[in-house]
Coordinates of N, CA and C and ligand atoms in Angstrom, one line a residue:
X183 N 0.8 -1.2 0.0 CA 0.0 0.0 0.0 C 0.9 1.3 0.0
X184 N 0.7 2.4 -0.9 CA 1.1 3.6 -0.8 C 0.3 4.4 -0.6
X185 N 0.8 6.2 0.0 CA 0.2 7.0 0.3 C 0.8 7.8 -1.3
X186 N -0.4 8.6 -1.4 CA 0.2 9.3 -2.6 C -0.2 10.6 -2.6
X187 N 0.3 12.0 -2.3 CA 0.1 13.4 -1.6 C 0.3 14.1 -3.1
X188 N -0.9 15.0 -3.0 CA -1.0 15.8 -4.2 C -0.2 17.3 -3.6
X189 N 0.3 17.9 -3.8 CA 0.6 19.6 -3.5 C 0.2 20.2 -4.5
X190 N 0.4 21.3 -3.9 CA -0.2 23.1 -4.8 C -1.5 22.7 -5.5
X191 N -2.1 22.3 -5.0 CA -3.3 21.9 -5.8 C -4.9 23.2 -5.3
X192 N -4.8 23.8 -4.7 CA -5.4 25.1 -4.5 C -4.4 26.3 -4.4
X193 N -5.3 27.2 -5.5 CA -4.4 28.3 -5.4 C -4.1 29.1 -4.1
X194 N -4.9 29.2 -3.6 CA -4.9 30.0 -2.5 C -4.0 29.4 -1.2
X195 N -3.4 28.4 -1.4 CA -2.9 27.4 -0.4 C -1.2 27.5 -0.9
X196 N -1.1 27.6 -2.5 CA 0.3 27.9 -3.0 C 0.4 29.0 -3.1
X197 N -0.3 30.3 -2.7 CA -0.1 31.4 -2.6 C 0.3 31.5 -1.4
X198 N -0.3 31.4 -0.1 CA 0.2 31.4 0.7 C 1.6 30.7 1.2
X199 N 2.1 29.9 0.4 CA 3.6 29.7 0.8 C 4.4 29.8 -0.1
X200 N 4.1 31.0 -0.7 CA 4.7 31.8 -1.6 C 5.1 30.7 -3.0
X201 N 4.4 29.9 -3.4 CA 4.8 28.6 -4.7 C 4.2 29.0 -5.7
X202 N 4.6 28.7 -7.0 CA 3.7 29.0 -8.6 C 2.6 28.0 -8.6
X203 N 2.0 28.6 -9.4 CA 0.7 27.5 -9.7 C 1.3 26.4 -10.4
X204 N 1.2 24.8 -10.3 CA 1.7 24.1 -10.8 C 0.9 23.8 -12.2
X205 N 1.5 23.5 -13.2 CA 1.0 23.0 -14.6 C 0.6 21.8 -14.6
X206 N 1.3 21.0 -13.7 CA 0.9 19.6 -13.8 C 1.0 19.4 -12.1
X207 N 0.0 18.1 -12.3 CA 0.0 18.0 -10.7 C 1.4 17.9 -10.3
X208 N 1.7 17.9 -8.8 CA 2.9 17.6 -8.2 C 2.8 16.5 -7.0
X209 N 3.3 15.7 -7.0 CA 3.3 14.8 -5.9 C 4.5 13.9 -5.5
X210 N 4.0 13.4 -4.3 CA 5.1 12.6 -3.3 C 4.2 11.6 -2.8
X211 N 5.4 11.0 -2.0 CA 4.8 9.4 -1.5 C 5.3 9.9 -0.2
X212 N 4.1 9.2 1.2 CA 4.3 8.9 2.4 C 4.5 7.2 2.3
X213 N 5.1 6.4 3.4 CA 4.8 5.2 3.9 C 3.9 5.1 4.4
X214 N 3.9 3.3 4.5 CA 2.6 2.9 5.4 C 3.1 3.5 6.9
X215 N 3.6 3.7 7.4 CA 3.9 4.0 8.6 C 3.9 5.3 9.4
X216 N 3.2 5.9 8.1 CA 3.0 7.6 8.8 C 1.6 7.3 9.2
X217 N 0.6 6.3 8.6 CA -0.6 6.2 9.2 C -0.9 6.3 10.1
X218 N -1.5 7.5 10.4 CA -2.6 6.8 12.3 C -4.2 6.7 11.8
X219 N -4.5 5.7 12.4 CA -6.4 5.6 12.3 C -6.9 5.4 13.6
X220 N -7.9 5.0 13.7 CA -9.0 5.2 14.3 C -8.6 6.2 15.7
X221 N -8.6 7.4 15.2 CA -8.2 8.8 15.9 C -7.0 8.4 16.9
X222 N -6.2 7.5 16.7 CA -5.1 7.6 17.6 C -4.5 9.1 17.7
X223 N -4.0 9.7 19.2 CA -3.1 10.5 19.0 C -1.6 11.0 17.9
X224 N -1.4 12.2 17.8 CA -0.3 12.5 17.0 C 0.9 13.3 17.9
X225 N 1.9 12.7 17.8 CA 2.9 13.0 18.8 C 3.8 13.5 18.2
X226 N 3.8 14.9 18.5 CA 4.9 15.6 18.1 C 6.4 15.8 17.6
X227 N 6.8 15.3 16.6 CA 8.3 14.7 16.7 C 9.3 15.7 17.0
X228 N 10.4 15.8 17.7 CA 11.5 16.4 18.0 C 12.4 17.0 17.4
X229 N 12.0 16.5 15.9 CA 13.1 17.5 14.8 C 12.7 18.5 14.2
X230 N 11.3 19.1 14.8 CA 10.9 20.2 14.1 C 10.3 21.2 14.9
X231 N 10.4 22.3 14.8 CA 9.8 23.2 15.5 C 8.3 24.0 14.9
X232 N 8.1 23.0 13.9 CA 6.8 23.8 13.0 C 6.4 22.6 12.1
X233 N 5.2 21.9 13.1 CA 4.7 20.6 12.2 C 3.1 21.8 11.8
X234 N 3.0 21.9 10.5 CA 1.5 22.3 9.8 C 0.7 21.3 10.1
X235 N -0.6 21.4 10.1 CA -1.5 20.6 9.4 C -2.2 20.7 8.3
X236 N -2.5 20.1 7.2 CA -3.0 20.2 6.0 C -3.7 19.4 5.6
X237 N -5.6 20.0 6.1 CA -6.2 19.0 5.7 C -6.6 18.9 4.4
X238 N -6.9 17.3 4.3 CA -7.2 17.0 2.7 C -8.1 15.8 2.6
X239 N -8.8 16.0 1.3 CA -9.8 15.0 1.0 C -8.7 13.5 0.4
X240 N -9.1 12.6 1.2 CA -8.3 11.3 0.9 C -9.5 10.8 0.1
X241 N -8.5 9.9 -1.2 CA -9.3 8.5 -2.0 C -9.0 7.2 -1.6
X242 N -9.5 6.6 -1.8 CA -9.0 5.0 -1.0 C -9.7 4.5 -2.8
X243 N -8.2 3.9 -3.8 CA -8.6 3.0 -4.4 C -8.9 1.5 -4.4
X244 N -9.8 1.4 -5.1 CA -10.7 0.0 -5.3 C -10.3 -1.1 -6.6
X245 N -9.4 -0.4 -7.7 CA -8.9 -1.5 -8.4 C -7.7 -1.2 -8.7
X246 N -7.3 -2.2 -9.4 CA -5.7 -2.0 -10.0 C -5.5 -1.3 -11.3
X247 N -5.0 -0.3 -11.3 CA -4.5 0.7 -13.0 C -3.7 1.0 -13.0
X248 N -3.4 1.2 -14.6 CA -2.3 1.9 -15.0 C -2.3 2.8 -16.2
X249 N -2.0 4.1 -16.2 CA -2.6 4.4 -17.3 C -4.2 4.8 -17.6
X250 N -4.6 4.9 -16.4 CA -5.9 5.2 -16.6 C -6.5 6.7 -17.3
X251 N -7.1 6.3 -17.8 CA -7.9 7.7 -18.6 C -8.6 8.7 -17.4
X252 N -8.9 9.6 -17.9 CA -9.5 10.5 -16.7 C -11.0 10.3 -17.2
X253 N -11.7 9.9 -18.1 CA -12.9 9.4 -17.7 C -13.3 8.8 -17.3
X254 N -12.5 7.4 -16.8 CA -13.3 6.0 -16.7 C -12.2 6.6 -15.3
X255 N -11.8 7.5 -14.5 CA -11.0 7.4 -13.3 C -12.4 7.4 -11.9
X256 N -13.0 7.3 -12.3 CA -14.2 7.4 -11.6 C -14.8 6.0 -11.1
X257 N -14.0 5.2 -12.2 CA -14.6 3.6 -11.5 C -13.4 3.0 -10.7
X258 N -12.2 3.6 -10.5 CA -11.6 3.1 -9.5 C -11.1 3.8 -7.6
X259 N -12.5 4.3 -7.5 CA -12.4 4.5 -6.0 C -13.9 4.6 -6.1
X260 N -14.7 4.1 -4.8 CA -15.6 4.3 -4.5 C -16.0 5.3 -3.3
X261 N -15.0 5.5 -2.0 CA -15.2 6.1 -1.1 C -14.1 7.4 -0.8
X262 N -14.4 8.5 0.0 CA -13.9 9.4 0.2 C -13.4 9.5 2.0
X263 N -12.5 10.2 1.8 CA -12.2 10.0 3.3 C -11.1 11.5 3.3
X264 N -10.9 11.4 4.8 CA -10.6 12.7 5.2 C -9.5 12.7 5.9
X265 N -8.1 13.0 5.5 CA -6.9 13.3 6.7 C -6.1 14.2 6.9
X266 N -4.8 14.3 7.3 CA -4.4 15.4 7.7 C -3.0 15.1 7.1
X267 N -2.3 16.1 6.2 CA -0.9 15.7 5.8 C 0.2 16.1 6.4
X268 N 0.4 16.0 7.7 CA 1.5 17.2 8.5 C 2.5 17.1 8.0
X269 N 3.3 18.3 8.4 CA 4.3 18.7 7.2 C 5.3 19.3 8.1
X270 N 6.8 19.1 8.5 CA 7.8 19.3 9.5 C 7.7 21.1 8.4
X271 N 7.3 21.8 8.2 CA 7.3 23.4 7.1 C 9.0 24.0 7.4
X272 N 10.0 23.9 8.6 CA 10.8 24.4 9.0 C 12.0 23.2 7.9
X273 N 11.4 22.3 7.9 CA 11.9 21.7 7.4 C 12.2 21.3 5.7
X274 N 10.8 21.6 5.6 CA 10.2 21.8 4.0 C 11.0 22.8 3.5
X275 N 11.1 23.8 4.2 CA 11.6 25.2 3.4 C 13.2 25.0 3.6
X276 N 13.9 24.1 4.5 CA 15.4 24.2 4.5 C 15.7 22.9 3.0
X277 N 15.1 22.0 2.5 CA 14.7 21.0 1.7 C 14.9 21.9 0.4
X278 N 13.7 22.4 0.5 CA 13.4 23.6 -0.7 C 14.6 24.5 -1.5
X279 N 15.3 25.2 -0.2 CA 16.2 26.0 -0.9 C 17.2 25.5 -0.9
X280 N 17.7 23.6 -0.3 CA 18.5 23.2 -1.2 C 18.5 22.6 -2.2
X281 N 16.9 22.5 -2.8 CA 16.8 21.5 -3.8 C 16.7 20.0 -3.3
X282 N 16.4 19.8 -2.5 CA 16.4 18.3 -1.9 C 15.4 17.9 -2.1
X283 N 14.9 16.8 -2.1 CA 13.7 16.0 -1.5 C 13.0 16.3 -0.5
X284 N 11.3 16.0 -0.1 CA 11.1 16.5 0.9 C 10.5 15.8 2.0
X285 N 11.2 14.2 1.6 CA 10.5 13.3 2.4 C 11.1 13.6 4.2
X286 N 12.1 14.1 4.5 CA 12.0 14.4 6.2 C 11.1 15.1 6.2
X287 N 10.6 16.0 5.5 CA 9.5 16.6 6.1 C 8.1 16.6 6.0
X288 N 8.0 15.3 5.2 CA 6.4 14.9 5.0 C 6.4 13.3 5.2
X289 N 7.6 12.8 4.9 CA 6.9 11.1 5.0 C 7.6 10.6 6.4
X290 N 7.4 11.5 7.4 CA 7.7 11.0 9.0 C 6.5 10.0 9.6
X291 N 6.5 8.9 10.5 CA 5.8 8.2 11.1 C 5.0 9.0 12.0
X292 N 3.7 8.6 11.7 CA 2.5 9.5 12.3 C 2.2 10.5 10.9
X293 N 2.5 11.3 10.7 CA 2.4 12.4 9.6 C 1.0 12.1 8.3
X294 N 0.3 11.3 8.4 CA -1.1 10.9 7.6 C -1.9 9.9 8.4
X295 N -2.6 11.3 9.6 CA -3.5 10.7 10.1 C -4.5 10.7 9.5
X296 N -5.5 9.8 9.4 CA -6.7 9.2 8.5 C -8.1 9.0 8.9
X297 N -8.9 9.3 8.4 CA -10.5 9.3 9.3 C -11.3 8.3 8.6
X298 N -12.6 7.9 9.1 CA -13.3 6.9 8.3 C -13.9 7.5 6.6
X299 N -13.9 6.6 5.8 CA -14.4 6.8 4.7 C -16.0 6.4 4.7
X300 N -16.4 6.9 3.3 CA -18.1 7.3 3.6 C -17.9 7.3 2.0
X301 N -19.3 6.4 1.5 CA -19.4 6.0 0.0 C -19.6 7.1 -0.9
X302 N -19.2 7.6 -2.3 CA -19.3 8.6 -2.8 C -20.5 8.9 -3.0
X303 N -21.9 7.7 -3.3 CA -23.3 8.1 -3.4 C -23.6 8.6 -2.2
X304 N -23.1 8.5 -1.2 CA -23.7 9.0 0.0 C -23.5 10.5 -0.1
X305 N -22.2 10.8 -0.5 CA -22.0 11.9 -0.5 C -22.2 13.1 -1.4
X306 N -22.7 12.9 -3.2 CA -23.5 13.5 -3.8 C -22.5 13.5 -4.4
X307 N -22.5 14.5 -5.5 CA -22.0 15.6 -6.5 C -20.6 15.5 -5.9
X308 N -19.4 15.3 -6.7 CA -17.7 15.7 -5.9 C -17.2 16.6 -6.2
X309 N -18.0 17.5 -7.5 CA -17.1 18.8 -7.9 C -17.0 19.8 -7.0
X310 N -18.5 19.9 -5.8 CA -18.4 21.2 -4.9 C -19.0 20.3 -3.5
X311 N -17.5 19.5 -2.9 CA -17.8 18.8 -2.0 C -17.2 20.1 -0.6
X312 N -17.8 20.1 0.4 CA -16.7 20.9 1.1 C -16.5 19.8 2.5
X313 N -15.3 21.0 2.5 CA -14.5 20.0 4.1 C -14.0 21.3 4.9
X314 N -13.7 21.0 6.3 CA -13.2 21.6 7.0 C -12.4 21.0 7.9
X315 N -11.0 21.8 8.8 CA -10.7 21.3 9.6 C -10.6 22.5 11.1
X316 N -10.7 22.1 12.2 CA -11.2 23.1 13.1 C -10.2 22.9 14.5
X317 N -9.5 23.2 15.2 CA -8.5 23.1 15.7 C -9.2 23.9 16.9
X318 N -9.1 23.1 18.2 CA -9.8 23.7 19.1 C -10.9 24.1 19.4
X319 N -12.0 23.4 18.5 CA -13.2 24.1 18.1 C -12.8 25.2 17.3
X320 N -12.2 25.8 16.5 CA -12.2 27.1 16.2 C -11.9 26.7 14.7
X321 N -12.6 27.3 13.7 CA -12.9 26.3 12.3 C -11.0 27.1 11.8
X322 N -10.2 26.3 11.0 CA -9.0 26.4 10.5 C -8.8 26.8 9.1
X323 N -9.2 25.5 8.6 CA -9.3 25.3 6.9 C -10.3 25.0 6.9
X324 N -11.1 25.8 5.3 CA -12.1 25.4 5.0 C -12.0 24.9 3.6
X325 N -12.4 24.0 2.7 CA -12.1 24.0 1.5 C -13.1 23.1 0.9
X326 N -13.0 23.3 -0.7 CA -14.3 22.7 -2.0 C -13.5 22.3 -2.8
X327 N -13.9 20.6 -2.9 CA -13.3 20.2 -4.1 C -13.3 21.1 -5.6
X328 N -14.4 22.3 -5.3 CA -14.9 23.3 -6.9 C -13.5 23.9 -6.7
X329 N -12.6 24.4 -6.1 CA -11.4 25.1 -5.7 C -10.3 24.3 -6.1
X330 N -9.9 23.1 -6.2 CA -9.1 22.1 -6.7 C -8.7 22.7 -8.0
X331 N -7.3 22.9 -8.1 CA -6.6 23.0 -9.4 C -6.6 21.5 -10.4
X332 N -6.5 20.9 -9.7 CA -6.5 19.7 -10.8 C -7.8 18.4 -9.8
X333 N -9.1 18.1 -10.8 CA -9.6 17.1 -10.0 C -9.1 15.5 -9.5
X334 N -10.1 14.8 -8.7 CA -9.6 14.2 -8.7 C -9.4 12.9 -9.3
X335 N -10.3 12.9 -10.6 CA -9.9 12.4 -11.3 C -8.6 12.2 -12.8
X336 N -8.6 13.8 -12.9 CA -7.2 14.3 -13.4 C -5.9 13.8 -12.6
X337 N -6.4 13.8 -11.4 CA -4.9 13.2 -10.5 C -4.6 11.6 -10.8
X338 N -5.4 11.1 -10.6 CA -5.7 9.7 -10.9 C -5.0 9.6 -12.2
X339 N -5.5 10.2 -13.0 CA -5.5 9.5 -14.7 C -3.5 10.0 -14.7
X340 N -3.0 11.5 -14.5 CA -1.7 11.5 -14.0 C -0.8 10.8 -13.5
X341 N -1.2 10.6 -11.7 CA -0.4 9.7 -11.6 C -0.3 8.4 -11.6
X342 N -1.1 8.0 -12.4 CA -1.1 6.3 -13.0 C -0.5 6.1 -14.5
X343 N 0.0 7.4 -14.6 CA 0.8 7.8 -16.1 C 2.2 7.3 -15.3
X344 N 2.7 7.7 -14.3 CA 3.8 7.3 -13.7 C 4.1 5.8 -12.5
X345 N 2.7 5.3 -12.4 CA 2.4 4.5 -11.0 C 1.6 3.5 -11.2
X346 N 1.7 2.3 -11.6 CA 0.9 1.1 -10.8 C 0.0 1.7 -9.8
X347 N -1.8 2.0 -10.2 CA -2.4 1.9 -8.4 C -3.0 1.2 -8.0
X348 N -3.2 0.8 -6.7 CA -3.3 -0.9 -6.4 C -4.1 -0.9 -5.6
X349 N -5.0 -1.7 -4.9 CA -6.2 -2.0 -4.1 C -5.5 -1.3 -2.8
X350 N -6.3 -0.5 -2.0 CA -6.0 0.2 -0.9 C -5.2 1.2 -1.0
X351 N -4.0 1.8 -2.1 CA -3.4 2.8 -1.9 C -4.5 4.2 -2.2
X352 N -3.8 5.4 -1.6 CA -4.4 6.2 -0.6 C -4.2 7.5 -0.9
X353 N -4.7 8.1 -1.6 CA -4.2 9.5 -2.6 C -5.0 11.1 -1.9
X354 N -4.4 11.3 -0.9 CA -4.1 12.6 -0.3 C -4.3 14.1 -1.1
X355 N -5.7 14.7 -1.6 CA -5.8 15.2 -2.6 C -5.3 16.8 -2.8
X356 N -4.6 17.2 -1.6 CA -4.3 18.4 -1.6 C -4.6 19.1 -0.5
X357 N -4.4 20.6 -0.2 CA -5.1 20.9 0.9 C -5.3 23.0 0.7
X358 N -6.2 23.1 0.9 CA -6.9 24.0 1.1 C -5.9 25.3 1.9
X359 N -6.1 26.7 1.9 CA -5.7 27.7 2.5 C -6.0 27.8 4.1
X360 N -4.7 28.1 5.0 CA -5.0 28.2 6.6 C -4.3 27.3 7.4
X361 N -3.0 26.6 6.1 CA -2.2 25.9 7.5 C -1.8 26.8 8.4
X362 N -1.4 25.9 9.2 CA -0.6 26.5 10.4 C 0.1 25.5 11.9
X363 N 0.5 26.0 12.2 CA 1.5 25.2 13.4 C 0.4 24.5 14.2
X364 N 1.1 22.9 15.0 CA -0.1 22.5 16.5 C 0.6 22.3 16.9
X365 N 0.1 22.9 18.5 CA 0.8 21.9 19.8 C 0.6 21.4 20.4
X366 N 1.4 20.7 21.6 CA 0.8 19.5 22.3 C -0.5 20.3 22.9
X367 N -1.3 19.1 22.9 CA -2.7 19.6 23.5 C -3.8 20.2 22.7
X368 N -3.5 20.0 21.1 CA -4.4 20.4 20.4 C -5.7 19.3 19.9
X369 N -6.7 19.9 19.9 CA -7.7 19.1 19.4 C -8.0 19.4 17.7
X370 N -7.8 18.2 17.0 CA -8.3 18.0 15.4 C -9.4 17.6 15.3
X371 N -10.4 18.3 14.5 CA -12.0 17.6 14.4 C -11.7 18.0 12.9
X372 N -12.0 16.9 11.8 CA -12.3 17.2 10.4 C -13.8 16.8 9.9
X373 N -14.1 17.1 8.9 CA -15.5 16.4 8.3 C -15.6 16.9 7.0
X374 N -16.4 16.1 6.4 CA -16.9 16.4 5.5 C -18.1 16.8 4.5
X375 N -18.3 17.8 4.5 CA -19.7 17.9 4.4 C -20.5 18.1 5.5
X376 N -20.0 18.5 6.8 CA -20.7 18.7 7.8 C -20.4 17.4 9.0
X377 N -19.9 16.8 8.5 CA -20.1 14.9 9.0 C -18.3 14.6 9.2
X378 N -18.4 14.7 10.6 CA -16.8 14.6 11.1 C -16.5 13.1 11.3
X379 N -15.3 12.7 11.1 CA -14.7 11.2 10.3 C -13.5 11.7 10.8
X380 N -12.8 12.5 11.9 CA -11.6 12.5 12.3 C -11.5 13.3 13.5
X381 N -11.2 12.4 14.6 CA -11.1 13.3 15.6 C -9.8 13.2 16.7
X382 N -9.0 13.5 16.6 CA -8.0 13.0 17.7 C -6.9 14.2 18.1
X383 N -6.4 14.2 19.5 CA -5.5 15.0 19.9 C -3.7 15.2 19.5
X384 N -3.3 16.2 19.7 CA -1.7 15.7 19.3 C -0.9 16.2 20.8
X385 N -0.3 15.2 21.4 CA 0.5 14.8 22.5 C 2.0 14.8 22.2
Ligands
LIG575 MG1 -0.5 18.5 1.6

C-alpha cells in the first residue's frame, strides 16, 4: 500500500507559501507507517519546530491501474475520506532551498492521520464537495473540491501515467488555505460535508 500526496493543488494554499501554480500535478509518497487511524493520538516529533496541518480530502482506491484515462477514473475509487498531511514546514523550506527532496519533512511516522471513509453516493455531486478542519473548536481550513486545481480524477489518470495503483493505496488530494503550526494539546475535528470522520489529539 502507498500513500500518494498531491501539493499546490489550490491556489490560495500555493499562494500562501509563496509557490507558482503548478501546470501539472505535483506529488510525493508517504509510507505505510506515517498512518494513524482510528483517531489515535499525533505525537509531536522532536526534529521540528513547526509541524503544519494540512487537511485533505483522501481517495482510497478499489482497483488495480495503470494508465488510466481520466474518464473512466471514476470507476476506481468508490469512497472518500478525510486526513491530515502534517508537514515538518521548517523543514520543507530548509529542503526547498536546497533542492532536496522533501521526504523528512512529509513522510515521517504518524504524519497521515486518517478518518473513516463514507461512500461517494452518499456523499453527492464531488465537484463542490466541502470539508473543514477546526483546531480547538475554532474552524482552520475550509475547503471545496470546486477550488481544486487539478480534480480528482485528473490526479488519478496523471499519476497512473507514472504509478501502478493498487487495491488500498491512498491518494491525499491536496489541501486548502490556513495551514498552520499545532501543539501538544491540540484538538483536530475534520468532516466532511458537515459529518466529522476524524477526531484525535496531538500529545
Ligand atoms: Mg498537503
Amino acid at each position: 500500500m502507498k500513500i500518494i500526496c498531491i501539493g499546490r493543488n489550490y491556489a490560495n494554499h500555493a499562494k500562501e507559501l509563496n509557490n507558482p501554480l503548478p501546470e501539472q500535478p505535483v506529488f510525493f509518497l508517504k509510507p505505510e507507517s506515517a498512518l494513524i487511524q482510528k483517531n489515535k493520538p499525533f505525537f509531536l516529533p522532536d526534529f521540528s519546530k513547526e509541524i503544519h496541518h494540512e487537511v485533505e480530502l483522501v481517495v482510497k482506491i478499489n482497483r488495480l491501474g495503470k494508465h488510466i484515462q481520466e474518464e473512466f477514473a471514476h470507476r476506481y475509487y468508490d469512497e472518500i475520506g478525510i486526513g491530515i498531511d502534517f508537514t515538518a514546514r521548517d523543514i520543507q523550506d530548509q529542503c526547498k532551498k536546497m533542492g532536496l527532496p522533501w521526504e523528512i519533512a512529509k513522510a515521517f511516522d504518524g504524519s497521515a492521520p486518517l478518518g473513516e471513509f463514507v461512500s461517494k453516493e452518499e456523499l453527492g455531486p464531488l465537484d463542490n464537495l466541502h470539508f473543514d478542519l477546526k483546531v480547538n473548536g475554532q474552524s482552520r481550513q475550509v475547503g471545496s473540491t470546486r477550488d481544486m486545481i487539478f480534480s480528482i480524477d485528473a490526479i488519478i489518470a496523471y499519476v497512473s501515467r507514472f504509478m501502478t495503483l493498487k487495491i488500498g493505496d491512498l491518494i491525499y488530494t491536496g489541501t486548502p488555505e490556513g495551514v498552520a503550526p499545532v501543539q501538544i494539546g491540540d484538538h483536530l475535528e475534520a468532516a466532511i460535508a458537515g459529518r466529522k470522520l476524524l477526531d484525535f489529539h496531538v500529545k
